Amino acid sequence: MSRKKVFEAQIEYLQILDEKGNVDASLDPKLDELTLKKMYETMVRSRAMDKKAISLQRQGRCYTYVPTEGQEAAQVGSVMASKKEDWMVPAFRENAAYLAKGVSMRTLFLYWMGHEEGSRFEKDQNCFPVSIPVGSQVGHAVGLAWAAKIQGKRQAAITFFGDGASSEGDFHESANFAGVFQIPCVFICQNNQYAISTPRARQTRSETIAQKAIAYGFEGIQVDGNDVLAMYVATKKALEKGYAGKGPTLIEAITYRIAAHTTSDDPKRYRDEAEVEAWRKKDPIARFQTYLKKNGFWNEAYEKEVQEKAAREVEEAVKKAEGFQANPEDMFKYLYQDLTPDLRQQMQEMKQSLEG
Ligand SMILES: Cc1ncc(C[n+]2csc(CCOP(=O)(O)OP(=O)(O)O)c2C)c(N)n1
């Protein structure tokens, strides 16, 4: 019997900004003030929106909500590394990614309030709607990126999914396909340590999620997902590789879901408060604030201005979303290109009942 060595693997771990806000100067992308502030403000806006949405849900003014808290850097850093034309294909926890793509808070609140209108984006925003079936969006992203490649466009897709989704067939089928056809798709697994109550240790026996890419013939790396600069740098590199025809990348963003899985979950039943507190110390926003301060871009007056502006934006967005006049026909309109006879009849019945 003979054996051949197939591969030896090492997984890169990228961190630029540590938990105390110290930066590795050799890796610092040295972004301009405007970009850095946009990163910070987008994360703050997402956090403000989270807080409001949870409160609205408790008051019965919003349906089940999926909080982003703790994962802002993983989303904002990566989306801000992309071009406007690149696709952003989310799961359901990507409010910060949407905001970074330029989607309005009004649209996001409309989604969480149950309106079809909340899944309608500006044509050039290149965002896909929220995808609730775990992992299902990953194949869509690969398809979009494949289309871009066939059309010879310098365009890629970024798709977000969780550690739980990395156990779904959709992820594996998509990763295999993307590897074979060298598709410019950046797979961003936000390893937030839990899939509802299932901890990371029960999700996979693999030492890292990043290494799953190796089986499909492309690179997988781990990144400190609470480090917005590292997420920016890693995604930029992956996108450039994709545009150059060199295929996909899997980024495992190591992060933590600080809040509950959704507003209908009670995480106290399956995780320790001490664990949450330890991760709070790694907060992506506080850490980035320290970096901005050291660079002379942050002071108390700026903070006040950013917080007040975010609070105003939230209030105005809620007002607009609550004032939205929904057309009940929308429920039917976007299911199929052409309504099935059954649905057409149901829509007719609904109209008659609404007309009294
Ligand atoms: C196909 C499918 N199975 C089960 C569910 C129920 N479900 C919703 S979220 C979730 C866990 C997802 O965990 P993960 O992929 O790690 O993402 P996270 O929620 O942590 O962001 C499950 C099992 C679902 N929505 N879709």
Short mmCIF file of C-alpha atoms and ligand atoms in Angstrom, two decimals:
data_model
loop_
_atom_site.label_atom_id
_atom_site.label_comp_id
_atom_site.label_asym_id
_atom_site.label_seq_id
_atom_site.Cartn_x
_atom_site.Cartn_y
_atom_site.Cartn_z
CA MET A 1 0.00 0.00 0.00
CA SER A 2 1.34 3.41 -0.83
CA ARG A 3 0.28 6.75 0.46
CA LYS A 4 0.71 10.16 -1.06
CA LYS A 5 0.62 13.42 0.75
CA VAL A 6 -2.39 15.30 -0.60
CA PHE A 7 -2.02 18.54 1.23
CA GLU A 8 -0.69 20.16 4.33
CA ALA A 9 -2.78 23.03 5.51
CA GLN A 10 -2.33 26.14 7.52
CA ILE A 11 -5.13 28.58 8.17
CA GLU A 12 -4.27 32.25 8.28
CA TYR A 13 -5.77 34.30 11.10
CA LEU A 14 -6.01 38.02 10.46
CA GLN A 15 -6.35 40.62 13.16
CA ILE A 16 -5.24 44.23 12.69
CA LEU A 17 -6.97 45.95 15.59
CA ASP A 18 -6.79 44.12 18.88
CA GLU A 19 -9.33 44.16 21.69
CA LYS A 20 -7.76 47.22 23.27
CA GLY A 21 -7.76 49.17 20.03
CA ASN A 22 -4.02 48.74 19.37
CA VAL A 23 -3.23 48.51 15.70
CA ASP A 24 -0.64 46.42 13.89
CA ALA A 25 0.87 49.27 11.87
CA SER A 26 2.30 46.93 9.26
CA LEU A 27 -1.21 45.71 8.39
CA ASP A 28 -3.16 48.95 8.85
CA PRO A 29 -4.87 49.75 5.51
CA LYS A 30 -4.59 53.45 6.48
CA LEU A 31 -8.00 54.37 5.14
CA ASP A 32 -8.91 58.04 4.79
CA GLU A 33 -10.85 59.88 7.49
CA LEU A 34 -14.09 59.93 5.51
CA THR A 35 -14.07 56.14 4.98
CA LEU A 36 -13.15 55.42 8.59
CA LYS A 37 -15.92 57.66 9.86
CA LYS A 38 -18.43 56.10 7.49
CA MET A 39 -17.47 52.68 8.89
CA TYR A 40 -17.93 53.88 12.44
CA GLU A 41 -21.19 55.70 11.78
CA THR A 42 -22.68 52.73 9.92
CA MET A 43 -21.93 50.45 12.87
CA VAL A 44 -23.44 52.96 15.31
CA ARG A 45 -26.56 53.32 13.12
CA SER A 46 -27.00 49.57 13.04
CA ARG A 47 -26.71 49.32 16.82
CA ALA A 48 -29.26 52.11 17.26
CA MET A 49 -31.65 50.41 14.88
CA ASP A 50 -31.27 47.12 16.75
CA LYS A 51 -32.19 48.69 20.05
CA LYS A 52 -35.27 50.36 18.62
CA ALA A 53 -36.46 47.28 16.74
CA ILE A 54 -36.31 45.13 19.87
CA SER A 55 -38.31 47.72 21.77
CA LEU A 56 -40.88 47.96 18.95
CA GLN A 57 -41.25 44.19 18.91
CA ARG A 58 -41.94 44.21 22.66
CA GLN A 59 -44.67 46.78 22.05
CA GLY A 60 -46.23 44.74 19.26
CA ARG A 61 -45.21 47.29 16.63
CA CYS A 62 -42.77 45.00 14.82
CA TYR A 63 -42.67 41.22 14.23
CA THR A 64 -39.94 38.81 15.31
CA TYR A 65 -36.66 40.66 14.97
CA VAL A 66 -33.16 39.29 14.39
CA PRO A 67 -30.55 41.44 16.18
CA THR A 68 -27.13 42.23 14.69
CA GLU A 69 -25.44 43.42 17.91
CA GLY A 70 -21.81 42.32 18.09
CA GLN A 71 -21.53 41.49 14.39
CA GLU A 72 -21.41 45.03 13.00
CA ALA A 73 -17.71 44.97 12.10
CA ALA A 74 -17.94 41.66 10.24
CA GLN A 75 -20.63 43.14 8.03
CA VAL A 76 -19.60 46.77 7.64
CA GLY A 77 -15.89 46.02 7.09
CA SER A 78 -16.60 43.53 4.34
CA VAL A 79 -19.33 45.45 2.52
CA MET A 80 -17.27 48.62 2.58
CA ALA A 81 -14.45 46.74 0.86
CA SER A 82 -16.78 45.94 -2.03
CA LYS A 83 -17.77 48.01 -5.03
CA LYS A 84 -21.25 49.34 -5.60
CA GLU A 85 -21.80 46.77 -8.38
CA ASP A 86 -20.89 43.81 -6.20
CA TRP A 87 -23.82 41.80 -4.90
CA MET A 88 -24.59 41.53 -1.21
CA VAL A 89 -26.53 38.35 -0.49
CA PRO A 90 -27.55 38.13 3.17
CA ALA A 91 -29.10 35.62 5.51
CA PHE A 92 -31.36 37.31 8.09
CA ARG A 93 -28.97 39.01 10.55
CA GLU A 94 -27.43 41.48 8.13
CA ASN A 95 -28.92 44.87 8.99
CA ALA A 96 -25.47 46.45 9.20
CA ALA A 97 -24.52 45.01 5.81
CA TYR A 98 -27.68 46.50 4.28
CA LEU A 99 -26.94 49.91 5.81
CA ALA A 100 -23.38 49.72 4.46
CA LYS A 101 -24.85 48.99 1.03
CA GLY A 102 -26.89 52.19 1.28
CA VAL A 103 -30.29 50.64 2.02
CA SER A 104 -32.47 52.96 4.10
CA MET A 105 -33.57 52.18 7.63
CA ARG A 106 -37.13 52.76 6.49
CA THR A 107 -36.80 49.80 4.12
CA LEU A 108 -35.31 47.62 6.86
CA PHE A 109 -38.04 48.51 9.35
CA LEU A 110 -40.66 47.81 6.67
CA TYR A 111 -39.24 44.30 6.32
CA TRP A 112 -39.35 43.64 10.05
CA MET A 113 -42.87 45.06 10.19
CA GLY A 114 -43.93 42.42 7.67
CA HIS A 115 -44.21 44.45 4.46
CA GLU A 116 -43.18 43.16 1.05
CA GLU A 117 -41.95 46.68 0.39
CA GLY A 118 -39.09 45.95 2.81
CA SER A 119 -37.61 43.57 0.27
CA ARG A 120 -37.55 46.16 -2.51
CA PHE A 121 -34.21 47.86 -3.04
CA GLU A 122 -33.00 50.52 -5.39
CA LYS A 123 -31.99 48.93 -8.70
CA ASP A 124 -28.33 49.81 -8.31
CA GLN A 125 -28.04 48.73 -4.65
CA ASN A 126 -27.43 45.14 -5.72
CA CYS A 127 -28.78 43.61 -2.54
CA PHE A 128 -30.77 40.43 -2.24
CA PRO A 129 -33.70 40.19 0.18
CA VAL A 130 -33.50 38.54 3.59
CA SER A 131 -33.31 34.76 3.28
CA ILE A 132 -34.82 32.85 6.17
CA PRO A 133 -34.21 29.23 5.10
CA VAL A 134 -30.75 28.67 6.55
CA GLY A 135 -28.03 28.54 3.89
CA SER A 136 -30.37 28.94 0.91
CA GLN A 137 -28.90 32.30 -0.09
CA VAL A 138 -25.40 30.94 -0.65
CA GLY A 139 -26.32 29.30 -3.95
CA HIS A 140 -27.99 32.50 -5.12
CA ALA A 141 -24.77 34.41 -4.53
CA VAL A 142 -22.74 31.86 -6.46
CA GLY A 143 -25.24 32.12 -9.33
CA LEU A 144 -25.01 35.90 -9.39
CA ALA A 145 -21.23 35.82 -9.36
CA TRP A 146 -21.15 33.15 -12.03
CA ALA A 147 -23.39 35.30 -14.25
CA ALA A 148 -21.01 38.23 -13.76
CA LYS A 149 -18.08 36.03 -14.75
CA ILE A 150 -19.82 34.74 -17.87
CA GLN A 151 -20.66 38.31 -18.86
CA GLY A 152 -17.02 39.30 -18.40
CA LYS A 153 -17.89 41.87 -15.73
CA ARG A 154 -15.48 42.94 -13.00
CA GLN A 155 -18.10 42.13 -10.41
CA ALA A 156 -18.35 39.71 -7.51
CA ALA A 157 -20.83 38.59 -4.85
CA ILE A 158 -20.44 38.58 -1.09
CA THR A 159 -22.69 36.24 0.81
CA PHE A 160 -23.19 36.06 4.56
CA PHE A 161 -24.18 32.98 6.50
CA GLY A 162 -23.71 31.58 9.97
CA ASP A 163 -21.75 28.73 11.52
CA GLY A 164 -25.00 26.76 11.53
CA ALA A 165 -25.43 27.28 7.78
CA SER A 166 -21.97 25.82 7.20
CA SER A 167 -23.53 22.42 8.01
CA GLU A 168 -26.21 22.79 5.34
CA GLY A 169 -25.98 21.09 1.96
CA ASP A 170 -26.58 24.43 0.25
CA PHE A 171 -23.25 25.73 1.50
CA HIS A 172 -21.33 22.64 0.42
CA GLU A 173 -22.95 22.41 -3.01
CA SER A 174 -22.33 26.10 -3.60
CA ALA A 175 -18.74 26.00 -2.41
CA ASN A 176 -18.00 22.98 -4.59
CA PHE A 177 -19.53 24.63 -7.64
CA ALA A 178 -17.74 27.93 -6.99
CA GLY A 179 -14.42 26.11 -6.63
CA VAL A 180 -14.83 24.09 -9.83
CA PHE A 181 -15.87 27.10 -11.91
CA GLN A 182 -13.58 29.61 -10.15
CA ILE A 183 -16.51 31.88 -9.40
CA PRO A 184 -15.90 35.33 -7.87
CA CYS A 185 -17.92 34.74 -4.72
CA VAL A 186 -16.75 35.68 -1.23
CA PHE A 187 -18.29 33.34 1.31
CA ILE A 188 -18.44 35.11 4.66
CA CYS A 189 -19.29 32.77 7.49
CA GLN A 190 -20.06 34.83 10.56
CA ASN A 191 -19.10 32.32 13.18
CA ASN A 192 -21.02 33.93 16.03
CA GLN A 193 -20.54 30.79 18.16
CA TYR A 194 -24.18 29.67 18.14
CA ALA A 195 -26.90 28.43 15.81
CA ILE A 196 -29.81 29.28 18.09
CA SER A 197 -28.90 27.04 21.08
CA THR A 198 -26.37 24.83 19.25
CA PRO A 199 -22.85 25.92 20.22
CA ARG A 200 -20.00 25.98 17.73
CA ALA A 201 -18.45 22.86 19.31
CA ARG A 202 -21.55 20.84 18.35
CA GLN A 203 -21.70 22.28 14.85
CA THR A 204 -18.66 20.62 13.32
CA ARG A 205 -15.76 18.43 14.35
CA SER A 206 -13.46 20.53 12.10
CA GLU A 207 -10.99 22.68 13.97
CA THR A 208 -11.97 25.71 11.86
CA ILE A 209 -14.83 26.47 9.52
CA ALA A 210 -12.34 28.20 7.20
CA GLN A 211 -10.66 24.89 6.40
CA LYS A 212 -13.80 23.58 4.73
CA ALA A 213 -12.77 25.64 1.68
CA ILE A 214 -9.67 23.49 1.23
CA ALA A 215 -11.79 20.47 0.34
CA TYR A 216 -13.33 22.51 -2.46
CA GLY A 217 -9.99 23.71 -3.78
CA PHE A 218 -9.91 27.31 -2.63
CA GLU A 219 -8.58 29.41 0.18
CA GLY A 220 -10.23 29.75 3.56
CA ILE A 221 -9.03 32.15 6.20
CA GLN A 222 -10.05 33.13 9.71
CA VAL A 223 -10.47 36.78 10.54
CA ASP A 224 -11.21 38.55 13.79
CA GLY A 225 -14.78 39.41 12.93
CA ASN A 226 -14.93 42.12 15.56
CA ASP A 227 -12.10 43.95 13.84
CA VAL A 228 -13.57 46.12 11.11
CA LEU A 229 -10.16 46.82 9.55
CA ALA A 230 -9.25 43.14 9.30
CA MET A 231 -12.63 42.36 7.74
CA TYR A 232 -12.08 45.18 5.25
CA VAL A 233 -8.59 43.99 4.28
CA ALA A 234 -9.50 40.30 4.02
CA THR A 235 -12.61 40.99 1.92
CA LYS A 236 -10.80 43.43 -0.36
CA LYS A 237 -8.14 40.80 -1.07
CA ALA A 238 -10.77 38.12 -1.70
CA LEU A 239 -12.70 40.41 -4.06
CA GLU A 240 -9.58 41.38 -6.03
CA LYS A 241 -8.80 37.69 -6.39
CA GLY A 242 -12.34 37.10 -7.64
CA TYR A 243 -12.25 39.96 -10.16
CA ALA A 244 -8.94 38.59 -11.47
CA GLY A 245 -10.59 35.25 -12.28
CA LYS A 246 -8.89 33.42 -9.44
CA GLY A 247 -12.03 32.11 -7.83
CA PRO A 248 -13.77 32.18 -4.47
CA THR A 249 -12.58 32.66 -0.89
CA LEU A 250 -14.12 31.57 2.39
CA ILE A 251 -13.72 34.02 5.24
CA GLU A 252 -14.58 32.71 8.68
CA ALA A 253 -15.29 35.81 10.73
CA ILE A 254 -14.85 34.94 14.39
CA THR A 255 -17.45 36.94 16.24
CA TYR A 256 -20.22 36.62 18.80
CA ARG A 257 -23.97 37.11 18.84
CA ILE A 258 -24.33 39.37 21.86
CA ALA A 259 -28.11 39.55 21.80
CA ALA A 260 -30.69 36.77 21.64
CA HIS A 261 -30.99 34.72 18.46
CA THR A 262 -34.27 36.52 17.78
CA THR A 263 -36.81 38.34 19.90
CA SER A 264 -38.45 34.96 20.53
CA ASP A 265 -35.33 33.38 22.03
CA ASP A 266 -34.05 33.32 25.62
CA PRO A 267 -30.27 32.72 25.46
CA LYS A 268 -30.01 32.45 29.26
CA ARG A 269 -31.31 28.92 28.84
CA TYR A 270 -28.23 27.76 26.95
CA ARG A 271 -25.29 30.09 27.61
CA ASP A 272 -23.57 31.77 30.54
CA GLU A 273 -23.82 35.46 31.18
CA ALA A 274 -20.05 35.41 31.94
CA GLU A 275 -19.37 34.29 28.37
CA VAL A 276 -21.45 37.18 27.01
CA GLU A 277 -19.63 39.63 29.28
CA ALA A 278 -16.24 38.37 28.06
CA TRP A 279 -17.30 39.02 24.47
CA ARG A 280 -18.71 42.43 25.33
CA LYS A 281 -15.12 43.41 26.09
CA LYS A 282 -14.30 42.65 22.47
CA ASP A 283 -17.05 44.97 21.23
CA PRO A 284 -16.33 45.97 17.63
CA ILE A 285 -17.64 49.52 17.98
CA ALA A 286 -15.79 50.42 21.21
CA ARG A 287 -12.58 48.97 19.79
CA PHE A 288 -12.84 50.99 16.60
CA GLN A 289 -13.64 54.11 18.59
CA THR A 290 -10.28 53.75 20.37
CA TYR A 291 -8.55 53.48 16.99
CA LEU A 292 -10.29 56.59 15.67
CA LYS A 293 -9.41 58.49 18.82
CA LYS A 294 -5.74 57.56 18.54
CA ASN A 295 -5.77 58.84 14.98
CA GLY A 296 -7.38 62.12 16.01
CA PHE A 297 -10.70 61.39 14.27
CA TRP A 298 -12.88 60.95 17.37
CA ASN A 299 -13.83 63.20 20.28
CA GLU A 300 -16.83 63.60 22.59
CA ALA A 301 -18.48 66.22 20.40
CA TYR A 302 -18.24 63.95 17.35
CA GLU A 303 -19.67 61.05 19.36
CA LYS A 304 -22.62 63.14 20.50
CA GLU A 305 -23.28 64.23 16.96
CA VAL A 306 -23.10 60.64 15.61
CA GLN A 307 -25.40 59.27 18.33
CA GLU A 308 -27.94 62.07 17.93
CA LYS A 309 -27.97 61.72 14.17
CA ALA A 310 -28.48 57.94 14.43
CA ALA A 311 -31.31 58.40 16.95
CA ARG A 312 -33.01 60.93 14.65
CA GLU A 313 -32.61 58.61 11.67
CA VAL A 314 -34.17 55.73 13.62
CA GLU A 315 -37.17 57.81 14.73
CA GLU A 316 -37.79 59.16 11.24
CA ALA A 317 -37.47 55.71 9.69
CA VAL A 318 -39.95 54.21 12.17
CA LYS A 319 -42.39 57.03 11.51
CA LYS A 320 -42.19 56.47 7.77
CA ALA A 321 -42.45 52.69 8.10
CA GLU A 322 -45.44 52.90 10.45
CA GLY A 323 -47.11 55.38 8.12
CA PHE A 324 -46.70 53.08 5.15
CA GLN A 325 -49.99 52.11 3.52
CA ALA A 326 -49.59 48.49 2.50
CA ASN A 327 -51.49 47.04 -0.38
CA PRO A 328 -52.62 43.58 0.77
CA GLU A 329 -52.27 42.36 -2.81
CA ASP A 330 -48.50 42.60 -2.33
CA MET A 331 -48.74 39.35 -0.38
CA PHE A 332 -49.48 37.58 -3.62
CA LYS A 333 -47.65 39.69 -6.16
CA TYR A 334 -44.07 38.57 -5.64
CA LEU A 335 -44.48 34.85 -5.16
CA TYR A 336 -44.34 33.94 -8.84
CA GLN A 337 -43.84 35.79 -12.09
CA ASP A 338 -47.43 34.77 -12.97
CA LEU A 339 -49.89 33.92 -10.25
CA THR A 340 -51.11 30.33 -10.11
CA PRO A 341 -54.89 29.86 -10.60
CA ASP A 342 -55.28 29.01 -6.87
CA LEU A 343 -53.52 32.14 -5.74
CA ARG A 344 -55.40 34.27 -8.24
CA GLN A 345 -58.64 33.00 -6.75
CA GLN A 346 -57.43 33.63 -3.18
CA MET A 347 -56.45 37.16 -4.11
CA GLN A 348 -59.89 37.71 -5.65
CA GLU A 349 -61.57 36.43 -2.46
CA MET A 350 -59.41 38.69 -0.32
CA LYS A 351 -60.30 41.70 -2.45
CA GLN A 352 -64.01 40.92 -2.20
CA SER A 353 -63.81 40.48 1.56
CA LEU A 354 -61.89 43.77 1.94
CA GLU A 355 -64.48 45.58 -0.14
CA GLY A 356 -67.09 44.22 2.28
C1 LIG B 1 -33.49 25.25 6.52
C2 LIG B 1 -33.80 25.80 7.86
N1 LIG B 1 -33.72 25.03 8.96
C3 LIG B 1 -33.97 25.54 10.18
C4 LIG B 1 -34.34 26.84 10.32
C5 LIG B 1 -34.61 27.43 11.72
N2 LIG B 1 -33.46 28.30 12.04
C6 LIG B 1 -33.53 29.63 11.89
S1 LIG B 1 -32.10 30.38 12.26
C7 LIG B 1 -31.35 28.93 12.68
C8 LIG B 1 -29.93 28.88 13.16
C9 LIG B 1 -28.98 29.49 12.19
O1 LIG B 1 -27.70 29.54 12.75
P1 LIG B 1 -26.51 30.17 11.98
O2 LIG B 1 -26.48 29.69 10.57
O3 LIG B 1 -25.28 29.94 12.79
O4 LIG B 1 -26.84 31.73 11.92
P2 LIG B 1 -27.11 32.75 13.12
O5 LIG B 1 -28.57 32.63 13.46
O6 LIG B 1 -26.22 32.38 14.25
O7 LIG B 1 -26.81 34.09 12.57
C10 LIG B 1 -32.24 27.86 12.51
C11 LIG B 1 -31.91 26.45 12.77
C12 LIG B 1 -34.46 27.63 9.16
N3 LIG B 1 -34.78 28.93 9.21
N4 LIG B 1 -34.16 27.10 7.95
#
